[in-house]
Tab-separated table of C-alpha atoms in Angstrom:
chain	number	residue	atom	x	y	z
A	356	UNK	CA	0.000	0.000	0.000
A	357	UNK	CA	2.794	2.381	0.880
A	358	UNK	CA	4.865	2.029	-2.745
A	359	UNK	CA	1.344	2.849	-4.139
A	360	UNK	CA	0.135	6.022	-2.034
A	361	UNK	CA	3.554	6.997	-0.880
A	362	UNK	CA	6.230	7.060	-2.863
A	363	UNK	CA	9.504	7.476	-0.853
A	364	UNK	CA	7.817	6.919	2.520
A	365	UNK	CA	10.818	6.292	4.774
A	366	UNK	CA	10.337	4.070	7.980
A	367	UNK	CA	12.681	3.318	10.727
A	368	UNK	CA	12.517	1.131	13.592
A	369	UNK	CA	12.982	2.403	17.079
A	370	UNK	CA	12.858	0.515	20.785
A	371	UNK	CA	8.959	0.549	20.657
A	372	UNK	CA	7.836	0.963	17.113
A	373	UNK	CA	8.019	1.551	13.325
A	374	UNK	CA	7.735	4.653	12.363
A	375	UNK	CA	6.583	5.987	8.807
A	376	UNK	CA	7.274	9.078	7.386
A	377	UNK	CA	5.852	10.667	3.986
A	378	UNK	CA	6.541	14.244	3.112
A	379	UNK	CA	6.286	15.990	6.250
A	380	UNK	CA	4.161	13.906	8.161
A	381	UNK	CA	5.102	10.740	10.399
A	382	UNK	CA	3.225	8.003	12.128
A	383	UNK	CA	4.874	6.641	14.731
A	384	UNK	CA	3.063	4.246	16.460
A	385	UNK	CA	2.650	1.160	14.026
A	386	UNK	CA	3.576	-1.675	16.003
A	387	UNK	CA	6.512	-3.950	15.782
A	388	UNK	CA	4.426	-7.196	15.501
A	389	UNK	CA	3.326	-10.118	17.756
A	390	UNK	CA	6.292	-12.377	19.719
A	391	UNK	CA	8.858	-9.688	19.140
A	392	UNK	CA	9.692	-7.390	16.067
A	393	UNK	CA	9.241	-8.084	12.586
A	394	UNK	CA	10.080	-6.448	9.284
A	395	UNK	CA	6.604	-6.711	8.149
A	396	UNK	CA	4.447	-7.928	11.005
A	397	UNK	CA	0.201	-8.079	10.201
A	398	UNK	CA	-1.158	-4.568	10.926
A	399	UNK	CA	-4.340	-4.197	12.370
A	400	UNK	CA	-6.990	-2.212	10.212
A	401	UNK	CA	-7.642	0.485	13.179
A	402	UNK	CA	-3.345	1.174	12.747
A	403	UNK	CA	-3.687	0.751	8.907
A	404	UNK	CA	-6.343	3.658	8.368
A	405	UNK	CA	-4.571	5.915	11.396
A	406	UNK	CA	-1.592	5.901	9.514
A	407	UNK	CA	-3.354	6.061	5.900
A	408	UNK	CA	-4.826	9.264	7.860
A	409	UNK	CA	-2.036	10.801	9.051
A	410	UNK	CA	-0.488	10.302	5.722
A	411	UNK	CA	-2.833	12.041	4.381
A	412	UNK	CA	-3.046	8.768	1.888
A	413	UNK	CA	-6.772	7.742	2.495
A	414	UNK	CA	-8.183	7.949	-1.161
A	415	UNK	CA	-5.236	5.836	-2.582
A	416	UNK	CA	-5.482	3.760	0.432
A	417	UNK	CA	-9.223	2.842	-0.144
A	418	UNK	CA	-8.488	1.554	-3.520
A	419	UNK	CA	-5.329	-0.199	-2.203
A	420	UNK	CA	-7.290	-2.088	0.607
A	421	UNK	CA	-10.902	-1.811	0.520
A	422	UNK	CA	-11.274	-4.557	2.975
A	423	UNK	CA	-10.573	-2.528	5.991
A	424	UNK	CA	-12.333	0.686	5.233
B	799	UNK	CA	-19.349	4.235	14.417
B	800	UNK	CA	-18.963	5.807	17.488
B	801	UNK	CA	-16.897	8.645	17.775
B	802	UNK	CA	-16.369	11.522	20.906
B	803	UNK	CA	-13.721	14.051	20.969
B	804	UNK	CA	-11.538	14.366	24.064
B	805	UNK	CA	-8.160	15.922	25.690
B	806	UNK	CA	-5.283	14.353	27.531
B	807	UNK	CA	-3.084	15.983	29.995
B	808	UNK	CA	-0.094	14.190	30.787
B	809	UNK	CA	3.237	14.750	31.803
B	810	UNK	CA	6.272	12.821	31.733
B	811	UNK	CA	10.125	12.559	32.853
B	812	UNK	CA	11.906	11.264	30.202
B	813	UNK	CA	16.091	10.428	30.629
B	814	UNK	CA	18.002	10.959	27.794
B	815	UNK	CA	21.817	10.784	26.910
B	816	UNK	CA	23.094	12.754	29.733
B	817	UNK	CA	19.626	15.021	30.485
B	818	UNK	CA	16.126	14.293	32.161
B	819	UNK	CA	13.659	16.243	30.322
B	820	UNK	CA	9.860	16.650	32.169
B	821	UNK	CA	7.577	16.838	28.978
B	822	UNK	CA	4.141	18.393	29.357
B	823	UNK	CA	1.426	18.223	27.157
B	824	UNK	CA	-2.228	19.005	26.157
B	825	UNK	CA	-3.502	17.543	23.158
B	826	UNK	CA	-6.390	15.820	21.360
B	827	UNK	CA	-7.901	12.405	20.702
B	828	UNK	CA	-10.392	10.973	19.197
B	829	UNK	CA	-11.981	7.857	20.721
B	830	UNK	CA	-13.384	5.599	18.183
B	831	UNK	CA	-15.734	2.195	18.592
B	832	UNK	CA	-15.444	0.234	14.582
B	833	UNK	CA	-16.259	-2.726	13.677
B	834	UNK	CA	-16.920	-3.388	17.642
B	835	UNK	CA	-13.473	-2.819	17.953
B	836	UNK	CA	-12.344	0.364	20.604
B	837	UNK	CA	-9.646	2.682	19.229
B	838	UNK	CA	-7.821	5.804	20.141
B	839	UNK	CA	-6.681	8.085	17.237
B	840	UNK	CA	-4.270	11.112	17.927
B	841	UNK	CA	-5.595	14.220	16.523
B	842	UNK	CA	-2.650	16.432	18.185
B	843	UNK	CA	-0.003	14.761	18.187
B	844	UNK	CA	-1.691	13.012	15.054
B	845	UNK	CA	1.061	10.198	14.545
B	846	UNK	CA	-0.416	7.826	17.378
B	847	UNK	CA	-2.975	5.226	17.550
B	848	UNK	CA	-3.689	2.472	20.086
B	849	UNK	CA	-6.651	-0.068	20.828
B	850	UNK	CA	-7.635	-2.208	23.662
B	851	UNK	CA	-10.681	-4.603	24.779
B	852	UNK	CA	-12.705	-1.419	26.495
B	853	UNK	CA	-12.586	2.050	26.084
B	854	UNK	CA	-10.219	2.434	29.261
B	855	UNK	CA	-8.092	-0.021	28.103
B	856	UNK	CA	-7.603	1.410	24.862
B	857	UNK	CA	-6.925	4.787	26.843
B	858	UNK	CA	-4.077	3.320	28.963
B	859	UNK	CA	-2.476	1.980	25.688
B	860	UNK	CA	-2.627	5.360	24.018
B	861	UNK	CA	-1.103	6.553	26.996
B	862	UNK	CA	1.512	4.093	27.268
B	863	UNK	CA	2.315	4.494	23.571
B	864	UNK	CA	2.597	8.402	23.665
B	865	UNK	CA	5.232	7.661	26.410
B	866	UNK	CA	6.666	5.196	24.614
B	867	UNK	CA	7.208	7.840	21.431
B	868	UNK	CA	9.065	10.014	24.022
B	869	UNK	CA	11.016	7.466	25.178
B	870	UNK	CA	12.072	7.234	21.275
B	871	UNK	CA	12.799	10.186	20.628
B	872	UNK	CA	14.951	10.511	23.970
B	873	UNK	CA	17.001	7.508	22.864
B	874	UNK	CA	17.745	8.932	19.364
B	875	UNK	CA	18.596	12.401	20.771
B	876	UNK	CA	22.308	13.364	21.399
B	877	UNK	CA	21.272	16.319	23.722
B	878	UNK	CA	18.574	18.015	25.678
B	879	UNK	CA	17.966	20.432	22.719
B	880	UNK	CA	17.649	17.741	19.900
B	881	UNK	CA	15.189	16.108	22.184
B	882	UNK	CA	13.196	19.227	22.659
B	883	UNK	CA	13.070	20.039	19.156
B	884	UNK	CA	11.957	15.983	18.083
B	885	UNK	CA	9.215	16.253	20.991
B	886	UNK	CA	8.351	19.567	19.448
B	887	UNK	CA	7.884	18.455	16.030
B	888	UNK	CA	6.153	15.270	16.979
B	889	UNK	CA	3.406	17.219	18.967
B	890	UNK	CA	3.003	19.533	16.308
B	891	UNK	CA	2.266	17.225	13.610
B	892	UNK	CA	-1.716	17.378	13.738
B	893	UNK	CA	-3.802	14.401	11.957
B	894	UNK	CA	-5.795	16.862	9.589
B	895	UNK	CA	-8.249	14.510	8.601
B	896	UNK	CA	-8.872	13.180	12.241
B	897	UNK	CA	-9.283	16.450	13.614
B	898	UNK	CA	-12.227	17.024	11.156
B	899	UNK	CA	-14.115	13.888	12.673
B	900	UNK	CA	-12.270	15.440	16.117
B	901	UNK	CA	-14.807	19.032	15.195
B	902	UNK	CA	-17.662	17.033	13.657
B	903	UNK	CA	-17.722	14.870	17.086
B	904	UNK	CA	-17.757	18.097	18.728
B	905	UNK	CA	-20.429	19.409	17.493
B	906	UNK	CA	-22.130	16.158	18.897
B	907	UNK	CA	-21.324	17.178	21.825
B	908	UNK	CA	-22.546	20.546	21.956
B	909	UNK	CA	-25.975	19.277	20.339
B	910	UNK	CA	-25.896	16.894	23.342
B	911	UNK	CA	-26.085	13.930	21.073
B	912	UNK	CA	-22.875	12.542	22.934
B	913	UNK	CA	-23.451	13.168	26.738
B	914	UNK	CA	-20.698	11.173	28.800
B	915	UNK	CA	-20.227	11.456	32.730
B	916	UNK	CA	-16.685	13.305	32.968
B	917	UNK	CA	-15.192	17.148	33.431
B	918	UNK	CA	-15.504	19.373	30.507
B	919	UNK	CA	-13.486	21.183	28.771
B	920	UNK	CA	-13.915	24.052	25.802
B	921	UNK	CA	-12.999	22.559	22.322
B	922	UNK	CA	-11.524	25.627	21.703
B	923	UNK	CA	-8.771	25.174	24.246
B	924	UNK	CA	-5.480	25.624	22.634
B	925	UNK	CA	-3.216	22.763	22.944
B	926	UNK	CA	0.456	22.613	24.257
B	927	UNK	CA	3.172	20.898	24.881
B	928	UNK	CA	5.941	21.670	26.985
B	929	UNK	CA	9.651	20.358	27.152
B	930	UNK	CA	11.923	22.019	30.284
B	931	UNK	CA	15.088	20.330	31.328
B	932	UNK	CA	15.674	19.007	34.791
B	933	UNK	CA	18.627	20.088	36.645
B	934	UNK	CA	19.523	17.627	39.036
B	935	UNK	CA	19.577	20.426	42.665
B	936	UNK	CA	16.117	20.909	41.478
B	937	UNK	CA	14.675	17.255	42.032
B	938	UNK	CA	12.557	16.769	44.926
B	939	UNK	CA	9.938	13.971	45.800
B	940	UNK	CA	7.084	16.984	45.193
B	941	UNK	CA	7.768	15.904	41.388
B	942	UNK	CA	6.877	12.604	41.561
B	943	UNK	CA	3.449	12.068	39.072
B	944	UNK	CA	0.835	10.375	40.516
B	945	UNK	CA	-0.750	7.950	37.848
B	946	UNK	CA	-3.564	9.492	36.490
B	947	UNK	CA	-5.598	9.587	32.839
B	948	UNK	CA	-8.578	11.840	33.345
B	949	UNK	CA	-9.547	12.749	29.937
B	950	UNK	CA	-12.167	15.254	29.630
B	951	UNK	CA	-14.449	15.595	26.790
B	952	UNK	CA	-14.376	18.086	24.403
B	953	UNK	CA	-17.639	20.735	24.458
């Protein structure tokens, strides 16, 4: 969804989370996955459309996954 | 969809390389029940969201999490200032598009179609946050925090 609706989005992973950034805006809060961190752990859809919104994404985001808006 | 608009005061003391910053800050969030599921979106700071089985639940892990975001920052900081100006810029970054559901759920409010049993505050209260540095002559047991969430909704 990201290489879709935000083209060179940077993350990073800190202590506690990942955290995206796009443009000028970061979410920082997506978390680092069930039984320890993961590169890509399952997101749930409440973090998926937080982040989509913070993004300021949503409209790409829709298309990309329907299934959780 | 539920949705009711609230503010958080907390404040924390956060050690960093070689400073103890107390972090104080008054923002916004928007609590959110979908698909029976009980959220807590960050309006300001926007870059935040945490869930839980209950409402209070999903309160404590919002509150937990904006610590935790801190605690970040403070570990990525080489100095006091660096800190300051990542806690800055973290607080500032409002969700845009939450904060319209944030004024829409306000509005609720006012209309008294949301009605919930806790201290009000104006919506138009400006939010803050504030990052001071701790000098070590200064600490004193009066600074300890008791634990506390008291959110009050937005009117």
């Amino acid at each position: 969804m990201l290489e879709e609706c935000a083209p060179g989005y940077e993350t990073r992973q800190t202590v506690h989370f990942h955290v995206v950034s796009y443009k000028d805006k970061t979410f920082s809060t997506l978390p680092l996955g069930k039984h320890g961190a993961r590169r890509n752990p399952e997101i749930e859809a409440g973090y998926a459309r937080a982040l989509a919104r913070q993004l300021e994404i949503v409209d790409c985001a829709k298309k990309q996954l329907p299934q959780i808006y | 969809m539920s949705h009711y608009p609230l503010f958080f005061t907390y404040r924390d003391r956060i050690f960093g390389n070689g400073f103890l910053a107390e972090v104080t800050s008054h923002g916004r969030i928007l609590c959110a029940t979908e698909d029976d599921e009980r959220w807590v979106y960050g309006v300001e700071p926007g870059g935040i969201a945490a869930t839980g089985d209950n409402e209070q639940a999903a309160l404590e892990a919002y509150r937990q999490s904006f610590t935790n975001v801190l605690l970040d920052l403070a570990t990525e900081a080489e100095s006091f200032d660096a800190f300051r100006t990542a806690a800055l810029k973290f607080f500032a970054d409002i969700n845009r598009i939450t904060e319209d559901d944030w004024k829409k759920a306000v509005e609720q409010v006012r209309e008294r179609a949301i009605d919930l049993p806790m201290k009000r505050e104006s919506a138009d209260a400006e939010c803050y946050v504030l990052v001071e540095q701790k000098e070590q002559p200064s600490f004193s047991p009066k600074d300890n925090e008791p634990a506390s969430l008291e959110p009050a909704l937005a009117a």
